[in-house]
XYZ file of C-alpha atoms in Angstrom:
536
model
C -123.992 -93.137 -37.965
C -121.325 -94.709 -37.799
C -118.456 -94.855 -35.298
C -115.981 -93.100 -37.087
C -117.835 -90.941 -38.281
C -119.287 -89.295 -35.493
C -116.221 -88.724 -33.715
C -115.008 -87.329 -37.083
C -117.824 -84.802 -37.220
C -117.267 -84.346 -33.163
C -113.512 -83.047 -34.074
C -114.983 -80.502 -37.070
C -117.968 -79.365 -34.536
C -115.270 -78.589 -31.752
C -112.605 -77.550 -33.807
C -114.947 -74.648 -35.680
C -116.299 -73.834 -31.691
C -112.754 -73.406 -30.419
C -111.815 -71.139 -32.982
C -114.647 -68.788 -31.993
C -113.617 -69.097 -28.275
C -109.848 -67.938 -29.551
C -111.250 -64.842 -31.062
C -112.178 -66.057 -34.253
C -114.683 -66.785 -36.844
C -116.448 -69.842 -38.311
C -115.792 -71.058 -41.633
C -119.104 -69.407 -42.798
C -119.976 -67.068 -39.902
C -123.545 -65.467 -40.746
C -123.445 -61.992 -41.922
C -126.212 -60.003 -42.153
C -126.308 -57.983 -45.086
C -125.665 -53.952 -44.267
C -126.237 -51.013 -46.272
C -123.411 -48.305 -46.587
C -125.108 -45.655 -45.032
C -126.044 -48.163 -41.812
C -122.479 -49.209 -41.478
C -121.524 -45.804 -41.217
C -124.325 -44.922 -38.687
C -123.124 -48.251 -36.871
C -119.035 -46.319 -36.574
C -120.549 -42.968 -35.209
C -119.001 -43.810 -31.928
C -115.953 -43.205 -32.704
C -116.930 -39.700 -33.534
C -117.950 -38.981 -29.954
C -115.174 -40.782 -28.048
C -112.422 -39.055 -30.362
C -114.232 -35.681 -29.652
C -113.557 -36.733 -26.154
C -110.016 -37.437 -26.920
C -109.276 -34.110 -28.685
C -110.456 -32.168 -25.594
C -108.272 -34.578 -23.062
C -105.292 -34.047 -25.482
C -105.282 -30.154 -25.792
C -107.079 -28.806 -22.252
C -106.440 -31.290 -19.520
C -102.529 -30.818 -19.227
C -102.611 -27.172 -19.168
C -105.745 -27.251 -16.864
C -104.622 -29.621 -14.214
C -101.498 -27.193 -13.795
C -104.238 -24.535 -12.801
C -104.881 -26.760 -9.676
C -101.326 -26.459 -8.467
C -99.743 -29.797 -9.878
C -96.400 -28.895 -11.093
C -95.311 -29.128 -15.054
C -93.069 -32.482 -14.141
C -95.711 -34.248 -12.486
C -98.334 -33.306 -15.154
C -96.769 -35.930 -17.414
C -96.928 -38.830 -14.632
C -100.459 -38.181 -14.875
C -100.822 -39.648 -18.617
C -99.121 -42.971 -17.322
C -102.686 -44.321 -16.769
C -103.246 -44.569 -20.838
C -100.567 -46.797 -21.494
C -101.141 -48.923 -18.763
C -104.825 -49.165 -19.620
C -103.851 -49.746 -23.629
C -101.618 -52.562 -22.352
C -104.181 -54.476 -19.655
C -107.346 -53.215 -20.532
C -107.494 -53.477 -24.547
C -106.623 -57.437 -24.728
C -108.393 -58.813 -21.913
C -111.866 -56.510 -23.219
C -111.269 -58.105 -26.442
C -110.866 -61.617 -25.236
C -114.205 -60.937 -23.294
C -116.030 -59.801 -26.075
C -115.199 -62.429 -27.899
C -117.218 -64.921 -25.775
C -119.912 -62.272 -24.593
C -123.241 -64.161 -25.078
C -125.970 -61.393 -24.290
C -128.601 -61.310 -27.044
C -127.400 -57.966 -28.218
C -124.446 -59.619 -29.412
C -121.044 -59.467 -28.312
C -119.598 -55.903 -28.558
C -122.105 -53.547 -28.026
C -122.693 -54.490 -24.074
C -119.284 -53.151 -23.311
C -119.721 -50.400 -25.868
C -122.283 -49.217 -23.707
C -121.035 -50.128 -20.240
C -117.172 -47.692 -21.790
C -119.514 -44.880 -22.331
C -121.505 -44.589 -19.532
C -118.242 -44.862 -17.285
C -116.473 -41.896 -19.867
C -119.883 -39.793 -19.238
C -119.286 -40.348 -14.981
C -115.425 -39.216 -15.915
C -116.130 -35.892 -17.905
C -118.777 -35.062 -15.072
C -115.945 -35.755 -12.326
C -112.808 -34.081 -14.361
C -115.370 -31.072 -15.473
C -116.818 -30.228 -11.694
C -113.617 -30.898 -9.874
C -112.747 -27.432 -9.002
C -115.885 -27.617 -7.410
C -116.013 -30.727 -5.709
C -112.262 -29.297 -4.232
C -113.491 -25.911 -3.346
C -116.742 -27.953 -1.227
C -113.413 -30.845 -0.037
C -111.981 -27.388 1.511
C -109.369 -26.397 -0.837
C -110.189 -22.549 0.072
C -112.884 -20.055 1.044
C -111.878 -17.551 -1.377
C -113.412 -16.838 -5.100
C -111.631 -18.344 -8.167
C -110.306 -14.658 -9.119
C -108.773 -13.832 -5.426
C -106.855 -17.851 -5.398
C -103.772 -18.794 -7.034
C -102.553 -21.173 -4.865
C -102.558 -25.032 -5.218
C -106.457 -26.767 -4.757
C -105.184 -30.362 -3.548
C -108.609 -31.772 -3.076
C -109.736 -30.691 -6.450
C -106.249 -31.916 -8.476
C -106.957 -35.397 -6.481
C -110.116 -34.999 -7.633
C -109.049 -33.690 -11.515
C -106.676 -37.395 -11.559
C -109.243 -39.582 -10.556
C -111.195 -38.807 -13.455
C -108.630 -38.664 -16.075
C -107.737 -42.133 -15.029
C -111.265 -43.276 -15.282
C -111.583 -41.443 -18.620
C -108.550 -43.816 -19.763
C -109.604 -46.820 -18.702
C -113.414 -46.020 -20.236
C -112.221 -44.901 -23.612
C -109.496 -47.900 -23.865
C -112.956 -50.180 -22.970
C -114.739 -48.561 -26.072
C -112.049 -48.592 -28.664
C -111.304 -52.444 -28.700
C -114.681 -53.324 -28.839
C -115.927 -50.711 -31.120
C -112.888 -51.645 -33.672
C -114.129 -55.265 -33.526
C -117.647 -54.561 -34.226
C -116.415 -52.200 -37.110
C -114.521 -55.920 -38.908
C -117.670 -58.209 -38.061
C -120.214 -55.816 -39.984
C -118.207 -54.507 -42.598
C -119.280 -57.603 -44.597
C -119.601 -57.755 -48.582
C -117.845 -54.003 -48.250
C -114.438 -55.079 -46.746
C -112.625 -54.346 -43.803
C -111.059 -51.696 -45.524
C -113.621 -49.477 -46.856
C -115.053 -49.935 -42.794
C -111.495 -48.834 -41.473
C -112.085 -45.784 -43.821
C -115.307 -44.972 -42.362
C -114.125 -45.454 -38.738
C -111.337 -43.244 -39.279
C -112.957 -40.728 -40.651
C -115.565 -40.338 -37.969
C -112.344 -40.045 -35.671
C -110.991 -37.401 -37.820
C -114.533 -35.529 -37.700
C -114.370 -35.759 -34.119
C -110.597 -34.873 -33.718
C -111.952 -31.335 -35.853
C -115.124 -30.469 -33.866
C -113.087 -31.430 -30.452
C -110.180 -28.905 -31.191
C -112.277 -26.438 -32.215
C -114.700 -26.687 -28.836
C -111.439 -26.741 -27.119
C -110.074 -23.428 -29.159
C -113.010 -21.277 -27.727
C -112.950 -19.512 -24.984
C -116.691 -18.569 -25.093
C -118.625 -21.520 -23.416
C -118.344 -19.600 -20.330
C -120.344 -16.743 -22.127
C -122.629 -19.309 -23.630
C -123.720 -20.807 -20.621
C -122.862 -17.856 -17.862
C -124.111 -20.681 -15.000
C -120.698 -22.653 -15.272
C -118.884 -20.051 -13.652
C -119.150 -20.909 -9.765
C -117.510 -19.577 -7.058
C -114.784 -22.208 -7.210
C -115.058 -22.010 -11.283
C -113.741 -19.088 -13.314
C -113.265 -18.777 -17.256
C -111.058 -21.418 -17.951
C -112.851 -23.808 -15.759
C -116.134 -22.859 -17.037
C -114.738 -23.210 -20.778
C -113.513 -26.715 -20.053
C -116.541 -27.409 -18.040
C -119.341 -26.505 -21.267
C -117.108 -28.327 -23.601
C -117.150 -31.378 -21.780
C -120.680 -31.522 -20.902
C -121.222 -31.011 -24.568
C -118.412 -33.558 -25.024
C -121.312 -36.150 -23.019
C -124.372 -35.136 -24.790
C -122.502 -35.889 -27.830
C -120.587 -39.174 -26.672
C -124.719 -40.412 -25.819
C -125.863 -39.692 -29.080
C -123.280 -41.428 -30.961
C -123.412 -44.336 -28.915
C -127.102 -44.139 -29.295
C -126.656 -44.415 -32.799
C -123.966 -47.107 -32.841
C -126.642 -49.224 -30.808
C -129.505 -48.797 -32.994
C -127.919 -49.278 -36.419
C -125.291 -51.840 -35.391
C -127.188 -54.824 -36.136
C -124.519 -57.441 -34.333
C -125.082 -61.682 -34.969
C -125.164 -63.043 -31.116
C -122.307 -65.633 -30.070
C -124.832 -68.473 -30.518
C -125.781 -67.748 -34.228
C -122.220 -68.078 -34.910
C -121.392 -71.264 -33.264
C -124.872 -72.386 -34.737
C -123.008 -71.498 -38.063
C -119.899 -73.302 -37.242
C -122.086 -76.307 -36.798
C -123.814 -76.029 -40.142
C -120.306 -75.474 -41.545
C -118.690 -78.977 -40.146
C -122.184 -80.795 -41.096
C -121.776 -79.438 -44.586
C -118.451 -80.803 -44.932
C -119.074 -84.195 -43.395
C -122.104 -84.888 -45.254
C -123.798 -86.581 -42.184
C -126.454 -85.961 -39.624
C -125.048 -84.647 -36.009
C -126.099 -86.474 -33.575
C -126.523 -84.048 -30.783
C -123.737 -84.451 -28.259
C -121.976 -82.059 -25.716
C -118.694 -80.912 -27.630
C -116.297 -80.848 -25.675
C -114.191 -77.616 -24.421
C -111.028 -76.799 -23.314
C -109.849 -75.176 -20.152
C -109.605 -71.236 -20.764
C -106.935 -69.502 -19.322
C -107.060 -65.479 -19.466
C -107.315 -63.902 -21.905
C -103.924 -61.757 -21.739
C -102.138 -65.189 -20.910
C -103.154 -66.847 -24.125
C -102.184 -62.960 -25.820
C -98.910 -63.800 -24.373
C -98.252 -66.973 -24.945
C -98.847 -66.438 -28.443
C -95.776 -63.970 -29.239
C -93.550 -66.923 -30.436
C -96.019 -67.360 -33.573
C -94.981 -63.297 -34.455
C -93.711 -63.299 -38.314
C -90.134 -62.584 -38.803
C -90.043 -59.104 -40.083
C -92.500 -57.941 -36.729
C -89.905 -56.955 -34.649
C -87.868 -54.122 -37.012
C -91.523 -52.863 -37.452
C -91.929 -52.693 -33.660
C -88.680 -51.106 -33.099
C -89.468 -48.482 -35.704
C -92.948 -48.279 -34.441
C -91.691 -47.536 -31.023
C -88.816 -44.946 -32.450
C -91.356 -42.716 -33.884
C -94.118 -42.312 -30.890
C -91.054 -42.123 -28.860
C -90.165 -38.946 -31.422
C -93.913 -37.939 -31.782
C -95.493 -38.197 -28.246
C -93.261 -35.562 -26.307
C -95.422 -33.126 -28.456
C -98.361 -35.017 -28.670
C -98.665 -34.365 -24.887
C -97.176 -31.103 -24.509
C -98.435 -29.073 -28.050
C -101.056 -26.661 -26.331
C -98.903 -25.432 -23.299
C -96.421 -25.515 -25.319
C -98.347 -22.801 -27.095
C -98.953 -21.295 -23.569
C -95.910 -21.105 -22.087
C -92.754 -21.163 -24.991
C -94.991 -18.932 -27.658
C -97.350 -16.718 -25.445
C -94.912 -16.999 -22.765
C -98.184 -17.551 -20.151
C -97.625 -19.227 -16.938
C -100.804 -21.425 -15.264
C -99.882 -20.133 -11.778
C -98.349 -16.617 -12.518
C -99.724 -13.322 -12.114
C -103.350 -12.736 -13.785
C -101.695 -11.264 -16.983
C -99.513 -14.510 -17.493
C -102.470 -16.863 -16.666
C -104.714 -14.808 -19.307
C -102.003 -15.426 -21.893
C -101.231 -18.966 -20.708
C -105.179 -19.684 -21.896
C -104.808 -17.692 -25.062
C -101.913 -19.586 -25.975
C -103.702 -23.299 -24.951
C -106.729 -21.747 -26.679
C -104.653 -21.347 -29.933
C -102.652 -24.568 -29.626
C -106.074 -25.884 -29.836
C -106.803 -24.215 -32.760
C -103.552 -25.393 -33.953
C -104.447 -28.906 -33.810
C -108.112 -28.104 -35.722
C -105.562 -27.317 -38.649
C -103.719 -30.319 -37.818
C -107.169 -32.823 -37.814
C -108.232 -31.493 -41.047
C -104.181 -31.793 -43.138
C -104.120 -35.438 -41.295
C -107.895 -36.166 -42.813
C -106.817 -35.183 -46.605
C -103.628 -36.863 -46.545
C -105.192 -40.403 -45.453
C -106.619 -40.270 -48.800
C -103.113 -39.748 -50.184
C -100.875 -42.525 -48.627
C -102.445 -45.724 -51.106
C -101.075 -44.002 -54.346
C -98.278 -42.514 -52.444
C -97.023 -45.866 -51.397
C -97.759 -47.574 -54.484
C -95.109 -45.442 -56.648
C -92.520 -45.176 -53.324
C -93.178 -48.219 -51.127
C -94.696 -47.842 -47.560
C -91.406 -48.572 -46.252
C -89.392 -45.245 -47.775
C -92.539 -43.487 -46.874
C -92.264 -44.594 -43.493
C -88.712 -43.904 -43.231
C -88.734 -40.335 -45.338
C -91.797 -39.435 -42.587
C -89.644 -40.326 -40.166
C -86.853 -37.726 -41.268
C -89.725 -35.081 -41.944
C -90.679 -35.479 -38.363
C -87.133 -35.300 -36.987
C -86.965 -31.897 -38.733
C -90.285 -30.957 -37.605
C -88.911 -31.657 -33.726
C -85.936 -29.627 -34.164
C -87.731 -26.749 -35.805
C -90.424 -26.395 -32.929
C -87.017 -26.015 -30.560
C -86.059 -23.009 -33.083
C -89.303 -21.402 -32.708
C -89.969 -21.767 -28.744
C -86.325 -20.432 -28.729
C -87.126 -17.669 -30.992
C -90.162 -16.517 -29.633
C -88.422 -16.427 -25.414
C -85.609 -14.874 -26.724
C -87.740 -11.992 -28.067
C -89.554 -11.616 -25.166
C -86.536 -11.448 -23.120
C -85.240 -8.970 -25.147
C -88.390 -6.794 -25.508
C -88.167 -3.134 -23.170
C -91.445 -3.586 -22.077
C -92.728 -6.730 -21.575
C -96.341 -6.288 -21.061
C -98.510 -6.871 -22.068
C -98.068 -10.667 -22.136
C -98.785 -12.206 -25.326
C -97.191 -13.709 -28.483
C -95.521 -11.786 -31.533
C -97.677 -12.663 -34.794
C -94.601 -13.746 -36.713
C -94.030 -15.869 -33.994
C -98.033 -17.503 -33.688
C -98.258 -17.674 -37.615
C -94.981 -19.739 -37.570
C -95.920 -21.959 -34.545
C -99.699 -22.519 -36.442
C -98.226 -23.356 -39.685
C -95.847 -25.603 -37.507
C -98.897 -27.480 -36.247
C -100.793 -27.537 -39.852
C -97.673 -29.073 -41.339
C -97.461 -31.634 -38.584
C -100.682 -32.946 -40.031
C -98.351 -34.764 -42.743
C -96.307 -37.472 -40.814
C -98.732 -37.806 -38.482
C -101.071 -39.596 -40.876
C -98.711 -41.817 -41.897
C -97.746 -42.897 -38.557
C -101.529 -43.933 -38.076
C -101.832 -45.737 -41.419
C -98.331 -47.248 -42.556
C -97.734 -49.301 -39.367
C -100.849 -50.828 -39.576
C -100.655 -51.175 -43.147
C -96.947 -53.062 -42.836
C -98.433 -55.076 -39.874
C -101.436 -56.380 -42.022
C -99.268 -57.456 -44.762
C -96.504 -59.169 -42.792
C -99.427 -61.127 -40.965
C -101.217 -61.524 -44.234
C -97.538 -62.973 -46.078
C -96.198 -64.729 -43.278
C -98.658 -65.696 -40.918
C -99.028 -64.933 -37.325
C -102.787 -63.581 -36.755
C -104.192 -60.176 -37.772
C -105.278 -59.801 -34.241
C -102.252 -60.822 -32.296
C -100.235 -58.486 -34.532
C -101.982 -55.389 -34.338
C -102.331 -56.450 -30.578
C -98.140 -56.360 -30.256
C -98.010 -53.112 -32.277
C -100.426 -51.270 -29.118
C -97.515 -52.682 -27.433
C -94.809 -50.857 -29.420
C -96.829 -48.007 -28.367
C -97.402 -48.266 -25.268
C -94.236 -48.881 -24.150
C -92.866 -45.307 -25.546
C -96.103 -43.377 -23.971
C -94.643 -44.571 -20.462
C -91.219 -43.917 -21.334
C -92.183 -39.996 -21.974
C -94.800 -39.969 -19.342
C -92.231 -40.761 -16.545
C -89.262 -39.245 -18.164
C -90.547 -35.979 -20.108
C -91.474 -34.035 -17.018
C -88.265 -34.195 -14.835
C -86.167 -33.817 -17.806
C -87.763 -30.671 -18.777
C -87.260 -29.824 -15.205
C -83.609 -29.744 -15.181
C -83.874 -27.213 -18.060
C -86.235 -24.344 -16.823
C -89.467 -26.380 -16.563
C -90.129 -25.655 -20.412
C -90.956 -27.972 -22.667
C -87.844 -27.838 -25.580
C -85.695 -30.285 -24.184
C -87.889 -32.878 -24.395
C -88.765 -31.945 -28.211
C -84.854 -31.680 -29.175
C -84.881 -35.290 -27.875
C -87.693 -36.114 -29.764
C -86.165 -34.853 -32.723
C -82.813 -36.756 -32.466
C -85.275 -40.454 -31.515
C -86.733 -39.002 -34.834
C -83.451 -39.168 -37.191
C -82.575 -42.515 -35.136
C -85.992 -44.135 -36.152
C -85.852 -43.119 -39.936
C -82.270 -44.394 -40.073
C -83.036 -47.355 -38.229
C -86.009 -47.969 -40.573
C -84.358 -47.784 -43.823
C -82.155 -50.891 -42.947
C -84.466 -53.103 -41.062
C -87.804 -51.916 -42.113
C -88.880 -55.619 -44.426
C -89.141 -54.673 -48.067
C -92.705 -54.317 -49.227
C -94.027 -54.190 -52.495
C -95.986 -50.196 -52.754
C -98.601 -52.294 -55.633
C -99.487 -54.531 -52.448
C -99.824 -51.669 -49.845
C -103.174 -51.444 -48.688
C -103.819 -48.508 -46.056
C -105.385 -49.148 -42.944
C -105.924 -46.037 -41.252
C -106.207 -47.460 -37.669
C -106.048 -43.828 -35.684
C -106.364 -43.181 -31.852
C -103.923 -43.486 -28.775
C-alpha cells in the first residue's frame, strides 16, 4: 500500500472511531434485526420505573409531612431531581457511550439504576421504622403525632437515592430504545416507550389511590407503621417486584451490539470506501475530557431558533410544576381540608384526600395516553407552534381555575355550622377530579411538542439530536429548582396552602403562551413529527 494511501485510510479508520467515542454511530453501524413484539419487550422498563415515579409523585410529599417536616421544606426536598437531571443524565450518557462490557453498552447501567431504585424504595418504605428503632419515640403510631427526626432523615436519604437511580435508568434506557429501534424508526420506538410510561403512570396512581394494602398484607403495620405507612409501604414493595421484572425483561429481549462490533463496523465502513486493504495499525485517539465538559462546550453549535424554544420550554414547567408537585395534598389539605399533623379526624381526611388526588391523576394518565395519539394530525392542520402556544393559554386557565376551586371548597368549610366531620363536599371533589382529568390535555403536549420542535430545529439547522434534547433537560431543570426552593416559603407567607403558588403558575402560564406566539420559530404542521419523550 502505498504511502498515501494508508494514512488516507488511517484518517477514515479514526475519524469513523472518534465519532463513536463522541456519542455517535458509524456510517453503517450493525443492527441486528428485531421483531416488534421484542422491541417492545426490550422498553418494558420504562413501565416499572414510571410506576415508581407515579407513586414518588402522588404519596411521598404528603407522607414525608407525616414525619414532622413542615409544608415549606417539603418542596426543598425535590431539589435532588433537578440536580440529578442536570449532572447525572449527561455524564451516564457519555459513559454509556464508551461502555465496553460484552452485554453491550446500556444495559450494565440499566441494571446497576435499578438495583440502587430497589435499595431506595426499601429505605423510603421502612423508614418509619428504621426512625422508631433510631429512637424517634417509644409510643405506637396511633398514640404519636409529633415530629420522627430520625425517620424524616431517614425518609430524604432515600428519595435522593431514588433520584439519582431513576435519572441513571432513563438516559440509558432512552438510548438503548434509538439503537434497537432499527428498520422500525425511532419514532414508532418513542411510541412504544411512551406508552409503557403511560401504562405505568395508570397502574402507579391507581396503587397509590388505595388505601387497602394495609388490609392486603396486615404484617406492614408495625408498631412504628400505621395505615398510611403500611399503604405506602405494600405499594412500594410491589413497586420493586415490578421494577425487577421489567428490568428482567428489558435484559433478556434487548439484544444490544457491544462497543467493539461497532467500531469493527466503522472499520469495514472506511475500508469499503477506500477500496484498499488496512494494514493493521494502532489508530490513534484523542485526549477525552468529561463527558459534561465536552456537553458544554458544545452549546455554541445550538441552532438559532433553540433558545425561544428553551425560554418557552422553561415558561411552561415553570407554570406546570407548582402542581405537578403539590396535586395530591393539594387534594388533602385545600379540598378535604385534612391536615398531616392535625387531630386524627384531619389526618384521616388528609389521606382520603391524597388517596383521591391519586385517583385524580389515574384519570389524568389515561386523557394524557389518548391524546398522544392526537397531537400528529392536530399539528398538521394548526402547526405545533399555535398548539404549543394555545396549550399554553389552556394551562394558564387551568392554574387559575384550581385557585377558584381550593378557594371555593375552604370557604365552604369555613362557613359550614358544624364542621365535622372532616371531609370534602361532592360538588367540590367532582369539580377538583374533572380538574385533574382535563389536565390530561396540555400536559401531553408539553411532553411531545417540545421534543417534536427540538427534533426538527436540529434536523433543519443542525446542531445534534443529542446535544439538543440534552439543553431542553436543561430548560427543565432549571424551573424544577426554581419551584423547589421558592414554592414552599411562598406558600408560607400565605397560610401554608398551596394556591399562591398555583395563581403564580397560572400568570408564568399566560406569560409563556404570549411569549411563544412571537418567538416560538415557525414550523410547518405537514413536517411535525411527534416525539412523545415523557418523564421528569
Amino acid at each position: 500500500m502505498e504511502k498515501g494511501q494508508k494514512v488516507e485510510l488511517e484518517m477514515m479508520e479514526t475519524t469513523g472511531l472518534e465519532k463513536i467515542e463522541a456519542g455517535g454511530t458509524a456510517e453503517k453501524p450493525p443492527v441486528r434485526p428485531i421483531s416488534l413484539m421484542r422491541l417492545v419487550l426490550a422498553c418494558a422498563v420504562a413501565g416499572g420505573v414510571q410506576y415508581g415515579w407515579a407513586l414518588q409523585l402522588s404519596l411521598l410529599t404528603p407522607y414525608v409531612q407525616t414525619l414532622g417536616l413542615s409544608h415549606a421544606l417539603s418542596s426543598v426536598m425535590w431539589i435532588c431531581g433537578p440536580i440529578a437531571g442536570f449532572v447525572v443524565q449527561p455524564c451516564v450518557g457519555y459513559w454509556s457511550d464508551r461502555c465496553r462490557l460484552a452485554i453491550g453498552r446500556r444495559r450494565p447501567f440499566i441494571l446497576g439504576g435499578c438495583l440502587l431504585i430497589c435499595i431506595a424504595v426499601i429505605v423510603i418504605g421502612f423508614s418509619s421504622d428504621i426512625g422508631f428503632a433510631l429512637g424517634d419515640t417509644k409510643l405506637h403510631c396511633k398514640d404519636y403525632s409529633g415530629a420522627r427526626v430520625h425517620a424524616a432523615i431517614v425518609f430524604v436519604f432515600g428519595f435522593w437515592i431514588l433520584d439519582f437511580s431513576n435519572n441513571l435508568v432513563q438516559g440509558p434506557a432512552r438510548a438503548l430504545m434509538a439503537d434497537l429501534s432499527g428498520a422500525h424508526g425511532c419514532h414508532q420506538a418513542n411510541a412504544i416507550f411512551s406508552s409503557w410510561m403511560a401504562f405505568g403512570n395508570i397502574i402507579g396512581y391507581a396503587s397509590g389511590s388505595t388505601g387497602a394494602w394495609h388490609k392486603w398484607f396486615p404484617f406492614l403495620m408495625t408498631k412504628a407503621c400505621c395505615e398510611a405507612c403500611a399503604n405506602l409501604k405494600g405499594a412500594f414493595l410491589i413497586a420493586m417486584i415490578l421494577l425487577l421484572t421489567s428490568v428482567a425483561v428489558t435484559v433478556i429481549f434487548a439484544n444490544e451490539v457491544p462497543l467493539s462490533e461497532i467500531e469493527a463496523a466503522a472499520k469495514e465502513t472506511a475500508l469499503d470506501t477506500s477500496g484498499s486493504t488496512v494494514i493493521e495499525t494502532e489508530s490513534p485517539k484523542k485526549e477525552e475530557n468529561g463527558g459534561i465538559l465536552n456537553f458544554f462546550r458544545s452549546l455554541k453549535d445550538l441552532p438559532p431558533g433553540m433558545l425561544s424554544v428553551l425560554l418557552v420550554t422553561c415558561l411552561t414547567w415553570l407554570s406546570w410544576f407548582p402542581f405537578n408537585m403539590y396535586d395530591t395534598d393539594w387534594m388533602g389539605r385545600e379540598i378535604y381540608h385534612g391536615e398531616p399533623k392535625g387531630t386524627p379526624s384531619q389526618v384521616s381526611a388528609y389521606e382520603r384526600g391524597v388517596r383521591d388526588g391519586a385517583f385524580g391523576l389515574l384519570l389524568n394518565s389515561v386523557v394524557l395516553a389518548g391524546t398522544s395519539l392526537l397531537i400528529q394530525p392536530v399539528c398538521r392542520k394548526f402547526s405545533a407552534r399555535m398548539v404549543w402556544v394555545m396549550t399554553n393559554v389552556v394551562l394558564s386557565i387551568l392554574m387559575a381555575v384550581t385557585c377558584i376551586i381550593g378557594t371555593w371548597s375552604i370557604k365552604d368549610f369555613n362557613n359550614a355550622s358544624n364542621k365535622l366531620p372532616v371531609t370534602a363536599e361532592k360538588d367540590v371533589r367532582a369539580v377538583a377530579l374533572s380538574l385533574f382529568t382535563v389536565l390530561g390535555f396540555p400536559l401531553a403536549i408539553l411532553y411531545s411538542i417540545p421534543f417534536a420542535v427540538t427534533a426538527q430545529l436540529a434536523a433543519t439547522q443542525g446542531g445534534g439530536q443529542g446535544l439538543c434534547v440534552g439543553v431542553l433537560n436543561i430548560s427543565i431543570v432549571i424551573p424544577q429548582v426554581i419551584v423547589s426552593l421558592g414554592a414552599g416559603p411562598w406558600d408560607a407567607l400565605f397560610g401554608k396552602g398551596n394556591t399562591p403558588a398555583f395563581a403564580v403558575a397560572s400568570v408564568v402560564g399566560l406569560v409563556g403562551g404570549i411569549v411563544g406566539f412571537f418567538k416560538l420559530p415557525r414550523t410547518s404542521g405537514s413536517s411535525f413529527k411527534t416525539i412523545a419523550m415523557g418523564g421528569h
